[in-house]
CSV table of C-alpha atoms in Angstrom, one decimal:
chain,number,residue,atom,x,y,z
A,1,MET,CA,-31.0,10.4,41.1
A,2,ALA,CA,-27.5,10.4,39.7
A,3,ASP,CA,-27.1,10.3,35.9
A,4,THR,CA,-26.2,7.0,34.2
A,5,ILE,CA,-22.8,7.1,32.4
A,6,ILE,CA,-22.7,5.4,29.0
A,7,THR,CA,-19.4,4.7,27.2
A,8,VAL,CA,-19.5,3.5,23.6
A,9,GLN,CA,-17.3,3.0,20.6
A,10,GLY,CA,-18.5,4.7,17.3
A,11,GLU,CA,-17.2,3.4,14.0
A,12,TYR,CA,-17.6,4.0,10.3
A,13,GLU,CA,-16.0,2.8,7.1
A,14,LEU,CA,-15.9,4.4,3.6
A,15,ARG,CA,-14.7,2.7,0.4
A,16,HIS,CA,-13.3,4.4,-2.6
A,17,PRO,CA,-11.5,3.0,-5.8
A,18,ALA,CA,-7.8,3.5,-5.8
A,19,GLU,CA,-6.6,6.6,-7.7
A,20,ARG,CA,-2.8,6.0,-7.6
A,21,GLY,CA,-0.6,3.0,-8.1
A,22,ALA,CA,3.1,2.3,-7.2
A,23,VAL,CA,4.8,-0.6,-8.9
A,24,ARG,CA,8.0,-2.3,-7.7
A,25,LEU,CA,10.1,-4.0,-10.4
A,26,ARG,CA,13.2,-6.2,-9.9
A,27,VAL,CA,15.7,-6.7,-12.7
A,28,SER,CA,18.0,-9.7,-12.1
A,29,TYR,CA,20.3,-12.0,-14.0
A,30,GLU,CA,22.6,-14.8,-13.0
A,31,GLY,CA,25.2,-16.9,-14.8
A,32,PRO,CA,28.8,-18.1,-14.9
A,33,SER,CA,30.2,-14.8,-16.2
A,34,ARG,CA,30.3,-11.8,-14.0
A,35,ASP,CA,30.7,-9.4,-17.0
A,36,ASP,CA,27.8,-10.9,-18.9
A,37,VAL,CA,25.4,-10.8,-15.9
A,38,LEU,CA,26.4,-7.3,-15.1
A,39,ALA,CA,26.0,-6.2,-18.7
A,40,LEU,CA,22.5,-7.8,-19.1
A,41,THR,CA,21.3,-6.2,-15.9
A,42,THR,CA,22.6,-2.8,-16.7
A,43,GLN,CA,21.2,-2.9,-20.2
A,44,ARG,CA,17.7,-3.8,-19.0
A,45,GLN,CA,17.9,-1.2,-16.2
A,46,LEU,CA,18.8,1.5,-18.7
A,47,GLN,CA,15.9,0.5,-21.0
A,48,LEU,CA,13.3,0.6,-18.2
A,49,SER,CA,14.8,3.9,-16.9
A,50,SER,CA,14.6,5.4,-20.3
A,51,GLU,CA,10.9,4.4,-20.7
A,52,LEU,CA,10.0,5.8,-17.2
A,53,ARG,CA,11.9,9.0,-18.0
A,54,GLU,CA,9.7,9.5,-21.1
A,55,LEU,CA,6.5,8.8,-19.0
A,56,HIS,CA,7.6,11.2,-16.3
A,57,ASN,CA,6.4,14.3,-18.1
A,58,PRO,CA,5.5,17.1,-15.7
A,59,GLN,CA,2.6,18.3,-17.9
A,60,SER,CA,0.8,15.1,-19.0
A,61,GLY,CA,2.9,12.1,-18.1
A,62,PRO,CA,1.3,9.3,-16.1
A,63,VAL,CA,4.4,8.7,-14.0
A,64,THR,CA,4.6,11.1,-11.0
A,65,GLN,CA,7.8,9.8,-9.6
A,66,TRP,CA,10.3,7.0,-10.2
A,67,SER,CA,13.6,5.8,-8.8
A,68,SER,CA,16.2,3.1,-9.3
A,69,ASP,CA,18.2,1.3,-6.5
A,70,GLN,CA,21.9,0.8,-6.6
A,71,LEU,CA,23.0,-2.1,-8.6
A,72,ARG,CA,24.1,-5.2,-6.5
A,73,VAL,CA,26.5,-7.8,-7.8
A,74,TRP,CA,27.6,-10.9,-5.9
A,75,GLY,CA,28.7,-14.5,-6.4
A,76,ASP,CA,28.2,-17.8,-4.7
A,77,ARG,CA,29.1,-21.4,-5.1
A,78,PRO,CA,26.1,-23.6,-4.9
A,79,TRP,CA,26.2,-27.2,-3.7
A,80,SER,CA,25.4,-30.2,-6.0
A,81,ASN,CA,23.0,-32.9,-5.0
A,82,ASP,CA,25.9,-35.2,-4.1
A,83,GLY,CA,27.5,-32.6,-1.8
A,84,ARG,CA,30.1,-31.1,-4.2
A,85,ARG,CA,30.7,-27.3,-4.5
A,86,LEU,CA,30.0,-26.1,-8.0
A,87,ASP,CA,31.5,-23.3,-9.9
A,88,VAL,CA,30.8,-19.7,-8.9
A,89,VAL,CA,27.4,-18.4,-10.1
A,90,HIS,CA,27.3,-14.6,-10.4
A,91,HIS,CA,24.3,-12.5,-9.7
A,92,ALA,CA,23.3,-8.9,-10.5
A,93,GLU,CA,20.1,-7.2,-9.3
A,94,VAL,CA,18.5,-3.8,-9.2
A,95,GLY,CA,15.1,-2.6,-8.1
A,96,ILE,CA,13.0,0.1,-9.8
A,97,ASP,CA,10.0,1.9,-8.3
A,98,ALA,CA,7.5,4.0,-10.2
A,99,ARG,CA,4.3,5.8,-9.2
A,100,PHE,CA,1.5,6.3,-11.6
A,101,SER,CA,-1.4,8.7,-11.6
A,102,ASP,CA,-3.0,7.0,-14.5
A,103,LEU,CA,-4.0,3.5,-13.6
A,104,ALA,CA,-4.7,2.4,-17.2
A,105,ALA,CA,-1.2,3.5,-18.1
A,106,LEU,CA,0.2,1.6,-15.2
A,107,SER,CA,-1.6,-1.6,-16.2
A,108,ASP,CA,-0.5,-1.3,-19.8
A,109,TRP,CA,3.1,-0.6,-18.9
A,110,VAL,CA,3.4,-3.4,-16.3
A,111,GLY,CA,1.7,-5.8,-18.7
A,112,VAL,CA,4.5,-5.2,-21.2
A,113,VAL,CA,7.5,-5.1,-19.0
A,114,SER,CA,6.5,-8.1,-17.0
A,115,LEU,CA,7.1,-10.2,-20.1
A,116,LEU,CA,10.7,-9.0,-20.5
A,117,ASP,CA,13.5,-11.4,-19.8
A,118,GLY,CA,15.1,-10.6,-16.4
A,119,VAL,CA,12.2,-8.5,-15.1
A,120,ALA,CA,10.0,-9.5,-12.2
A,121,VAL,CA,7.1,-7.5,-10.8
A,122,ASP,CA,7.2,-7.7,-7.1
A,123,GLY,CA,3.8,-6.0,-6.6
A,124,VAL,CA,1.6,-2.9,-6.9
A,125,THR,CA,0.5,-0.8,-3.9
A,126,TRP,CA,-2.7,1.1,-4.5
A,127,SER,CA,-3.5,4.5,-2.8
A,128,LEU,CA,-5.7,7.6,-2.9
A,129,THR,CA,-4.6,11.1,-3.6
A,130,GLU,CA,-3.8,13.0,-0.4
A,131,ALA,CA,-6.8,15.4,-0.9
A,132,ARG,CA,-9.2,12.4,-1.3
A,133,ARG,CA,-7.8,10.6,1.7
A,134,GLN,CA,-8.2,13.6,3.9
A,135,SER,CA,-11.7,14.3,2.7
A,136,LEU,CA,-12.8,10.7,3.2
A,137,THR,CA,-11.1,10.5,6.6
A,138,GLN,CA,-12.9,13.6,7.8
A,139,GLU,CA,-16.3,12.3,6.6
A,140,ALA,CA,-15.6,8.9,8.3
A,141,ARG,CA,-14.8,10.6,11.5
A,142,ARG,CA,-18.0,12.6,11.4
A,143,ARG,CA,-20.0,9.5,10.7
A,144,ALA,CA,-18.2,7.6,13.5
A,145,VAL,CA,-19.3,10.3,16.0
A,146,GLU,CA,-22.9,10.0,14.7
A,147,ASN,CA,-22.7,6.3,15.2
A,148,ALA,CA,-21.5,6.8,18.8
A,149,VAL,CA,-24.4,9.1,19.5
A,150,ALA,CA,-26.9,6.7,18.0
A,151,LYS,CA,-25.5,3.8,20.1
A,152,ALA,CA,-25.7,5.8,23.3
A,153,THR,CA,-29.2,6.9,22.6
A,154,VAL,CA,-30.4,3.3,22.1
A,155,TYR,CA,-28.7,2.3,25.3
A,156,ALA,CA,-30.4,5.2,27.2
A,157,THR,CA,-33.8,4.6,25.8
A,158,SER,CA,-33.5,0.9,26.6
A,159,LEU,CA,-33.1,2.0,30.3
A,160,GLY,CA,-36.0,4.3,30.1
A,161,LEU,CA,-33.9,7.4,30.0
A,162,THR,CA,-34.7,10.3,27.6
A,163,THR,CA,-31.9,12.8,27.9
A,164,VAL,CA,-28.4,12.1,26.6
A,165,LYS,CA,-25.5,14.6,27.0
A,166,PRO,CA,-22.0,14.2,25.7
A,167,LEU,CA,-19.2,14.2,28.3
A,168,ALA,CA,-16.1,13.1,26.4
A,169,LEU,CA,-15.0,12.1,22.9
A,170,SER,CA,-11.6,10.7,21.9
A,171,ASP,CA,-9.6,8.4,19.6
A,172,PRO,CA,-9.6,4.8,20.9
A,173,GLY,CA,-7.9,4.3,24.2
A,174,MET,CA,-7.6,8.0,25.1
A,175,LEU,CA,-10.5,8.4,27.6
A,176,GLY,CA,-8.0,8.0,30.4
A,177,ASP,CA,-9.8,5.3,32.4
A,178,GLY,CA,-8.4,2.2,30.7
A,179,SER,CA,-11.8,1.3,29.1
A,180,ALA,CA,-11.8,-0.3,25.7
A,181,PRO,CA,-8.1,0.4,24.9
A,182,GLY,CA,-8.4,-0.8,21.4
A,183,GLN,CA,-5.7,-0.3,18.8
A,184,PRO,CA,-4.3,2.9,17.5
A,185,PRO,CA,-6.6,4.3,14.7
A,186,GLN,CA,-5.6,3.2,11.2
A,187,PRO,CA,-7.6,5.5,8.9
A,188,LEU,CA,-6.3,4.1,5.6
A,189,PHE,CA,-5.7,0.5,4.6
A,190,ALA,CA,-4.1,-0.2,1.2
A,191,ARG,CA,-3.1,-3.7,0.2
A,192,ALA,CA,-0.2,-4.7,-1.9
A,193,VAL,CA,-1.2,-6.9,-4.8
A,194,SER,CA,1.0,-9.7,-6.2
A,195,ALA,CA,1.9,-9.1,-9.8
A,196,ASP,CA,3.4,-12.4,-11.0
A,197,SER,CA,2.6,-12.7,-14.6
A,198,GLY,CA,3.2,-16.4,-14.8
A,199,GLY,CA,4.4,-16.1,-18.4
A,200,ALA,CA,1.1,-14.4,-19.6
A,201,THR,CA,0.2,-10.8,-20.2
A,202,LEU,CA,-0.4,-9.2,-16.8
A,203,SER,CA,-3.8,-7.5,-16.1
A,204,LEU,CA,-4.1,-5.3,-13.0
A,205,LYS,CA,-7.3,-4.5,-11.3
A,206,PRO,CA,-7.1,-1.5,-8.9
A,207,GLU,CA,-8.1,-2.2,-5.3
A,208,GLU,CA,-11.1,-0.6,-3.6
A,209,LEU,CA,-9.6,1.1,-0.5
A,210,THR,CA,-11.2,1.4,2.9
A,211,ILE,CA,-11.1,4.3,5.2
A,212,ALA,CA,-12.0,3.0,8.7
A,213,VAL,CA,-12.3,5.3,11.8
A,214,GLN,CA,-13.2,4.5,15.4
A,215,VAL,CA,-13.9,6.9,18.2
A,216,HIS,CA,-14.7,6.4,21.9
A,217,ALA,CA,-17.3,8.6,23.6
A,218,ARG,CA,-18.8,9.0,27.0
A,219,PHE,CA,-22.3,10.3,27.7
A,220,SER,CA,-24.5,11.0,30.7
A,221,ALA,CA,-28.1,9.9,30.5
A,222,SER,CA,-31.1,10.8,32.7
């Protein structure tokens, strides 16, 4: 009697609190005077850059990396409600990114700068250290394989079969027969969190991140 072929998908998820945070700030001003708008934006950018430079201490500083975009300046003439072109409004804007290894320091700093005039916090992206991500991904892969074996064993015993042997194991869609194509594996999901202070002190709560792994496996059962 020919062996029965069983093809299954194994999956597993692990969760871990975020260990790193990357914040995106936007400094912007607008007004009738190009010089005033440019001066205000430049002054605020220099202030924030100076603070980040102090926090970026190789020995003990909570900021591991930071950067500032090129300053953008432009003007436009808005329309009034009755269809008239108004005087030129000048705009200046610059973005600043900072990565923190200390999440308490990140929350404290963002809570202060979010209240400054001309500063908007676009969001915070949470992540794990590379070593932690690799460790959790390896563990999730191992558990996903165990899950595939357990599924195949249940299917086999349900058919009255007692011996299960592995034939193939792959990432989703790579068994080569078009079965269960699935989506490309995405081992790490990190969400961006809105950081609009709404005029009040901003409080940030780190995300719990998910490591999700799927595998496809084929077994023979007899």
